[in-house]
mmCIF file of C-alpha atoms in Angstrom:
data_model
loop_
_atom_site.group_PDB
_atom_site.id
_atom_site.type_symbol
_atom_site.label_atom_id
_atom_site.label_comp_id
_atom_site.label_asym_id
_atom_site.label_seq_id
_atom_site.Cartn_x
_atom_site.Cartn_y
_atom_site.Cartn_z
ATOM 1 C CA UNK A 29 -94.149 144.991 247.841
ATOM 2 C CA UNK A 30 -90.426 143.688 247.111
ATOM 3 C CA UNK A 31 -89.460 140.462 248.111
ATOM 4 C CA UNK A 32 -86.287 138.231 248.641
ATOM 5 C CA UNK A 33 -84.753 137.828 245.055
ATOM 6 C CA UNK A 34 -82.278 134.684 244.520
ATOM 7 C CA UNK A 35 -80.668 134.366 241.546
ATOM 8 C CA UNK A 36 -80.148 132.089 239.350
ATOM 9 C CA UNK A 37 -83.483 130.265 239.498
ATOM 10 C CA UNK A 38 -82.139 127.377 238.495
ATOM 11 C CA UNK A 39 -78.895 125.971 238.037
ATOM 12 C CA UNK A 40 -77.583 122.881 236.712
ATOM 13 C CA UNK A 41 -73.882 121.470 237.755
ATOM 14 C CA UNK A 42 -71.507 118.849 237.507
ATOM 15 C CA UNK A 43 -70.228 116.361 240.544
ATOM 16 C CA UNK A 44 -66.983 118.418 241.790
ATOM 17 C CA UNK A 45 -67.717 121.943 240.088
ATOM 18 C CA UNK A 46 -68.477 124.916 241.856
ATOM 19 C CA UNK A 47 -71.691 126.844 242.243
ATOM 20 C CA UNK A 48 -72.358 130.335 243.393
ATOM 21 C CA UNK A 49 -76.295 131.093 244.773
ATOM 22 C CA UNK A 50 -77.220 135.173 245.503
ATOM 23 C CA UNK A 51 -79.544 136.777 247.770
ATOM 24 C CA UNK A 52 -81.341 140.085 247.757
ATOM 25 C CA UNK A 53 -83.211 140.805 250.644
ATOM 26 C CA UNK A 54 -85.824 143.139 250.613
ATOM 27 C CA UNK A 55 -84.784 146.596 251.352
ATOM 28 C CA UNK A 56 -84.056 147.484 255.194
ATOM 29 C CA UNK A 57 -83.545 144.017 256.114
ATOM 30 C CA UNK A 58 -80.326 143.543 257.802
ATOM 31 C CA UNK A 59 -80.235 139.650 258.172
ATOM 32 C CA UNK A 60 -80.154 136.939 256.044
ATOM 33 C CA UNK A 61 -80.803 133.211 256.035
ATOM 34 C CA UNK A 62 -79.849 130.257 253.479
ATOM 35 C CA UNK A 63 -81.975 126.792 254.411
ATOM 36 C CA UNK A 64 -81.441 123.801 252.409
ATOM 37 C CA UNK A 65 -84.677 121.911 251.242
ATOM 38 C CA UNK A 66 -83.857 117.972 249.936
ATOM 39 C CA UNK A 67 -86.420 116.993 247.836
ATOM 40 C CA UNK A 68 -89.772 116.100 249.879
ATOM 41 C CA UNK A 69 -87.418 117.181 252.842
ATOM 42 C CA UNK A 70 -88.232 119.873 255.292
ATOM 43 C CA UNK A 71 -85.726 123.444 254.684
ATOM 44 C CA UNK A 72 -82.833 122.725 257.501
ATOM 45 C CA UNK A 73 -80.862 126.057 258.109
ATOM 46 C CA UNK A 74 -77.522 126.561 256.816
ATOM 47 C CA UNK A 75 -75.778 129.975 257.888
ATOM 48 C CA UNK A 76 -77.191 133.593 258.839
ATOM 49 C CA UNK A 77 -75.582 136.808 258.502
ATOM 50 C CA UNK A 78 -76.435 139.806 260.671
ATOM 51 C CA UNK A 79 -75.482 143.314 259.866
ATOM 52 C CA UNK A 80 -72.261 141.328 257.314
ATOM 53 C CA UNK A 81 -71.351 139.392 260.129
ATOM 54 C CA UNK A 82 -71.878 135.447 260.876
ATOM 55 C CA UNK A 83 -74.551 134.962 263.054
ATOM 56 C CA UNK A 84 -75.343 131.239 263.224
ATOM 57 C CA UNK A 85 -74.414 128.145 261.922
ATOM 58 C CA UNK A 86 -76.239 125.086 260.989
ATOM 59 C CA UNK A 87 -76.087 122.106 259.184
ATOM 60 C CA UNK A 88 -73.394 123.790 256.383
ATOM 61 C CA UNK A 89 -71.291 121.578 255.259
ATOM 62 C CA UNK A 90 -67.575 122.737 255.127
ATOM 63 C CA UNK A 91 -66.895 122.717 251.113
ATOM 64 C CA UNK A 92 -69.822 125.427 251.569
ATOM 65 C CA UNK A 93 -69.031 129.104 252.246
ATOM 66 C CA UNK A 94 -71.315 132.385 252.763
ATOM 67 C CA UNK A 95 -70.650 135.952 253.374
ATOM 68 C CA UNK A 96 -73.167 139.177 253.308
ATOM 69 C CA UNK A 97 -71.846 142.146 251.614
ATOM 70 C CA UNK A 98 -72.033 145.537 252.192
ATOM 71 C CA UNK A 99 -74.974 146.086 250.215
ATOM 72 C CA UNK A 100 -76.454 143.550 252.502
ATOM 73 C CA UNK A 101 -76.770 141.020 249.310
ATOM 74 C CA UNK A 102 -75.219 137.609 250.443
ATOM 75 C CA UNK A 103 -73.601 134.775 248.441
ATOM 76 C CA UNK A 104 -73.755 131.093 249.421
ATOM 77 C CA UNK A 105 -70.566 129.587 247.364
ATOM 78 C CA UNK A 106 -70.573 125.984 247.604
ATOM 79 C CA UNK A 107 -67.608 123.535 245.897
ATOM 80 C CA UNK A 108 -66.657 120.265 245.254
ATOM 81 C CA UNK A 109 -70.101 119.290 244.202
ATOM 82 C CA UNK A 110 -71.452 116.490 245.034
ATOM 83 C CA UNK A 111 -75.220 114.946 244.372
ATOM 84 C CA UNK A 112 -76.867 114.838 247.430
ATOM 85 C CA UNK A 113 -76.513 118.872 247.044
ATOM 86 C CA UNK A 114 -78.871 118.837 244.809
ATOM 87 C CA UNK A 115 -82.052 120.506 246.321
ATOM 88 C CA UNK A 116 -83.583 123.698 246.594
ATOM 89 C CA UNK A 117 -81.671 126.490 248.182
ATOM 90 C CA UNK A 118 -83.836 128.983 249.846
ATOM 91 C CA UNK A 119 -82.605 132.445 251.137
ATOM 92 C CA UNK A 120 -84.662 134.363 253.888
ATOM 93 C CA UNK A 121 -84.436 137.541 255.220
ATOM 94 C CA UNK A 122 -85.389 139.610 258.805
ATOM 95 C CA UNK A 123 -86.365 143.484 258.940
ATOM 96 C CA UNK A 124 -83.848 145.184 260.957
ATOM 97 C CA UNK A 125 -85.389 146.156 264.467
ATOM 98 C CA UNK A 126 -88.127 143.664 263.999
ATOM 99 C CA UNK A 127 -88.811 140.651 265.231
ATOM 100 C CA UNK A 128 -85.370 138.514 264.404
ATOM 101 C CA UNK A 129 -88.018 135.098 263.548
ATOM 102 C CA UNK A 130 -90.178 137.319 261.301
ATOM 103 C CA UNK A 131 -88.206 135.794 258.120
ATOM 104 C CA UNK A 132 -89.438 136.450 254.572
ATOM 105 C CA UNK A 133 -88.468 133.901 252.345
ATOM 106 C CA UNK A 134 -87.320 133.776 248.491
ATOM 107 C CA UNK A 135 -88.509 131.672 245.650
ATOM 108 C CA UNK A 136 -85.790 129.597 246.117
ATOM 109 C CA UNK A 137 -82.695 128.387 243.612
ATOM 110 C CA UNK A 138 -83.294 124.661 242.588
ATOM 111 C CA UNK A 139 -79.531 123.164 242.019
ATOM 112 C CA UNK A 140 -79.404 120.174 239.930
ATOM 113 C CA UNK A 141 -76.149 118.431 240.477
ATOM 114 C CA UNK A 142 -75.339 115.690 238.168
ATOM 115 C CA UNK B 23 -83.035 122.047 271.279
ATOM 116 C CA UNK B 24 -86.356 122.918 269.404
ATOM 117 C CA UNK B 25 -88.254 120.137 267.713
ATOM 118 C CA UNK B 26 -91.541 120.437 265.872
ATOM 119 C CA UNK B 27 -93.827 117.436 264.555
ATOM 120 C CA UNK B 28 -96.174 117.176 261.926
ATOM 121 C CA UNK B 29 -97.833 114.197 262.754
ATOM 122 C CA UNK B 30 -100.000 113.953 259.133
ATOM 123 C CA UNK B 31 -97.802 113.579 255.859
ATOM 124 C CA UNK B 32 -100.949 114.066 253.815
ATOM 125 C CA UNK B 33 -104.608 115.199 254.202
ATOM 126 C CA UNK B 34 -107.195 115.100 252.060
ATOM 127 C CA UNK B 35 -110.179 117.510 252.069
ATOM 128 C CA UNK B 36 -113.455 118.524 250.196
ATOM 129 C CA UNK B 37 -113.536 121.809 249.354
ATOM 130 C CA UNK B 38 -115.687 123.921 251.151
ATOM 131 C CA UNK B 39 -115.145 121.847 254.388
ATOM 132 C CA UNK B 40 -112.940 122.423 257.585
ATOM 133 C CA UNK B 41 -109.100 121.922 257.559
ATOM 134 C CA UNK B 42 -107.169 121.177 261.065
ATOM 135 C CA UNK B 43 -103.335 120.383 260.616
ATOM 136 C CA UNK B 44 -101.354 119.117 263.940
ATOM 137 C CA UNK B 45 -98.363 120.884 264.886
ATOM 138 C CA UNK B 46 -96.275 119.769 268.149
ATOM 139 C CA UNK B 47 -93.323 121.375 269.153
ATOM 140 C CA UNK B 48 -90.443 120.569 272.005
ATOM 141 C CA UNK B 49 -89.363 123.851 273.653
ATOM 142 C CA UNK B 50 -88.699 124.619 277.356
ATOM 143 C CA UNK B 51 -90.228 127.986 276.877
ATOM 144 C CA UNK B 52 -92.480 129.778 275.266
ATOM 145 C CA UNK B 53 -91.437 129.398 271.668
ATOM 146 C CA UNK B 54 -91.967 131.730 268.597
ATOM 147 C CA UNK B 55 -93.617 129.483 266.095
ATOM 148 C CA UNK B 56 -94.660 129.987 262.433
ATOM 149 C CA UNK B 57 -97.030 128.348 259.979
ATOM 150 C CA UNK B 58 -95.345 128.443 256.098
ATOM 151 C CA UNK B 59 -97.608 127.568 253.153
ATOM 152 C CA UNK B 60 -95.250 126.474 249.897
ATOM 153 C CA UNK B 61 -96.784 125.520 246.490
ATOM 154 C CA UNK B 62 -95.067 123.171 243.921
ATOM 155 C CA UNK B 63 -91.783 125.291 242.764
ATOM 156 C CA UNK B 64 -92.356 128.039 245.026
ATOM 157 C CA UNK B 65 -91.272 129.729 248.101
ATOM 158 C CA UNK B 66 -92.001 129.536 251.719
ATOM 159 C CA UNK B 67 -95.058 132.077 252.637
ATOM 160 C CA UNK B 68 -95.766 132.831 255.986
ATOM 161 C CA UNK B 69 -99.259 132.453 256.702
ATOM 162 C CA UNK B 70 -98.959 133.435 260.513
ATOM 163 C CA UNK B 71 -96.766 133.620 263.428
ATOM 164 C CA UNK B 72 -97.384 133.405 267.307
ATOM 165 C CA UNK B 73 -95.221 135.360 269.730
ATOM 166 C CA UNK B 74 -97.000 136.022 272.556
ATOM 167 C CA UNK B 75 -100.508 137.230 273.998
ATOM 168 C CA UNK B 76 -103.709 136.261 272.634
ATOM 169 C CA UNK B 77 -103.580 132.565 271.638
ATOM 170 C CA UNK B 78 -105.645 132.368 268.798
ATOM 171 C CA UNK B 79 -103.457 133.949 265.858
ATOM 172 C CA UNK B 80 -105.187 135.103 262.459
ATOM 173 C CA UNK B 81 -103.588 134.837 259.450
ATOM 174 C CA UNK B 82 -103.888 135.474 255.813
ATOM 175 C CA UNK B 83 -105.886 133.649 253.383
ATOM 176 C CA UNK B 84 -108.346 132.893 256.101
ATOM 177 C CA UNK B 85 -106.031 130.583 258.391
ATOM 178 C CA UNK B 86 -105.779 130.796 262.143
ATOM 179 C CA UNK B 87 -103.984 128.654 264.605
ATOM 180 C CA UNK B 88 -104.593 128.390 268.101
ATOM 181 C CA UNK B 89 -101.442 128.221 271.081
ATOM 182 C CA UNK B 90 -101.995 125.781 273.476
ATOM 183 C CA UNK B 91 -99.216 125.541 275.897
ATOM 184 C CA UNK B 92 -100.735 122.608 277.762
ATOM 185 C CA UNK B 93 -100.641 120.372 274.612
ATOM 186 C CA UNK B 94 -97.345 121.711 272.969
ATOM 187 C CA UNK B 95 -99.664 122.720 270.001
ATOM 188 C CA UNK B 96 -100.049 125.471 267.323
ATOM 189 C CA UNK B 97 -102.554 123.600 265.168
ATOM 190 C CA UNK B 98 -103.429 125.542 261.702
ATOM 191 C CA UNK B 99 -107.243 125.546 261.325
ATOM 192 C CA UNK B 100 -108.987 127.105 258.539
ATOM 193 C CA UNK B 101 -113.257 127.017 258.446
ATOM 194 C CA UNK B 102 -113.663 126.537 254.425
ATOM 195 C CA UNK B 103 -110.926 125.347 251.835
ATOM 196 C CA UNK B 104 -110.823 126.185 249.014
ATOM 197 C CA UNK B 105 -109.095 124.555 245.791
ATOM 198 C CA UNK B 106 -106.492 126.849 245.841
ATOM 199 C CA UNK B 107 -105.318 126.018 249.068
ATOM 200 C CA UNK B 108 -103.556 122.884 247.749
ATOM 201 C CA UNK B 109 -100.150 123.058 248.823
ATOM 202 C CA UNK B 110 -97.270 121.910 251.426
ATOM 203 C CA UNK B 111 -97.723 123.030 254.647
ATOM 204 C CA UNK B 112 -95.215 123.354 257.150
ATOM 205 C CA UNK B 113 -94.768 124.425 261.013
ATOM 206 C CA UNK B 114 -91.609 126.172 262.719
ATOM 207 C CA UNK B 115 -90.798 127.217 265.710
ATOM 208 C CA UNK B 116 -88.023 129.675 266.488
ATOM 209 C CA UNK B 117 -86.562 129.427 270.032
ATOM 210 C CA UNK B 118 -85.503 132.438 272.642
ATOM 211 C CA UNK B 119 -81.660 133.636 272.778
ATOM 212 C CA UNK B 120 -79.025 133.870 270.476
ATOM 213 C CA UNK B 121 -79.844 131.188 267.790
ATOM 214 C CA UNK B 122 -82.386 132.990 264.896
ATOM 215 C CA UNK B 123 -82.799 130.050 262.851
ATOM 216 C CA UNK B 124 -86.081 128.470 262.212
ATOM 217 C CA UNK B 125 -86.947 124.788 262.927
ATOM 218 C CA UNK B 126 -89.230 123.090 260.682
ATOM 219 C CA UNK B 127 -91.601 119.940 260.555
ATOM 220 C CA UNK B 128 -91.594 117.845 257.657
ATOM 221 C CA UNK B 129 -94.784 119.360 256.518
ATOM 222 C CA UNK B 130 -98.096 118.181 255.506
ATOM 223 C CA UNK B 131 -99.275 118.015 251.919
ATOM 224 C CA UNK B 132 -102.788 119.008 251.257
ATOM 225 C CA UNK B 133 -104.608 117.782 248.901
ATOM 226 C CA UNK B 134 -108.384 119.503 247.885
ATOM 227 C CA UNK B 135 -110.794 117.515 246.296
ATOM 228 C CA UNK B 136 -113.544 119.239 243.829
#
């Protein structure tokens, strides 16, 4: 069965550059989901998108940015680096007409900011 | 807001014998709540999710976890580990209304021994 893709896997940065994570969700799912996951922290949510639009907001910080396209791909552009962003970046998604808490999750893109 | 607990950072088990992880949650309703498996490197898998009716949820890989609204719990049980079953374990709960986004504990690390 497909799954959430997030690309890159991994991505390595320096303090004050600019980084740029994707999401796929799995086809027919209309929301996404980006969680932030410190290392040996538990994933805290970031932003959601529902059907391209802004749905919720977390703990995003504001030199962070998301939108969902019309594809229903989403970007998570975050700038002005700095190195407590370095963690793993996961990106979920929800079937559309199911359950909105049913969220599939991605492998995850591990920024390394130094 | 939604809270959940973890209460044990790490367990260590045989394999072949029983596994109980403690989940609490704070919630003024009924909640959703979730129960994530995530290896080293990997993703968030959802193992199984309560929404409503029968208490006792089955999930995959042999895991069930048990509502009890009295106690605020959703404690993962499984009856046999096995090896592979070595991973991070972590609890959400997902409340009613407008907000989607999932709450986590700070998970519990299992650990099998041979």
């Amino acid at each position: 069965a497909a799954g959430v893709i997030q690309s890159p896997r991994h991505l390595i940065k320096e303090k004050r550059e600019t980084a740029t994570l994707k999401c796929y969700p799995i086809p027919r799912h209309d929301t996404v989901y980006w969680y932030q996951q410190g290392p040996g922290q538990d994933p805290q949510f970031l932003i959601s998108f529902y059907e391209k639009m802004q749905s919720d907001k977390g703990s995003i910080p504001d030199r962070f940015s998301a939108q969902q396209f019309s594809d229903y791909h989403s970007e998570l552009n975050m700038s002005s680096l700095e190195l407590g962003d370095s963690a793993l970046y996961f990106c979920a998604s929800s079937p559309a007409g199911g359950s909105l808490y049913e969220q599939y999750f991605g492998p995850g893109t591990r920024l390394t900011v130094t | 807001a939604q809270s959940v607990t973890q209460p044990d950072i790490h367990i260590t088990v045989s394999e072949g014998a029983s596994l109980e992880l403690r989940c609490n949650y704070s919630y003024g309703a009924t909640p959703y709540l979730f129960w994530y498996v995530q290896s080293p490197g990997q993703g968030l898998q959802l193992l199984l999710k309560y929404f409503s009716g029968d208490t006792l949820v089955q999930g995959i890989k042999g895991f069930e976890a048990e509502f009890k609204r009295s106690q605020s719990s959703f404690n993962l049980r499984k009856p046999s580990v096995h090896w592979s079953d070595a991973a991070e374990y972590f609890c959400a709960v997902g409340a009613h209304g407008s907000a989607r986004q999932l709450t986590f504990g700070s998970g519990t690390q299992l650990t099998v021994l041979p």
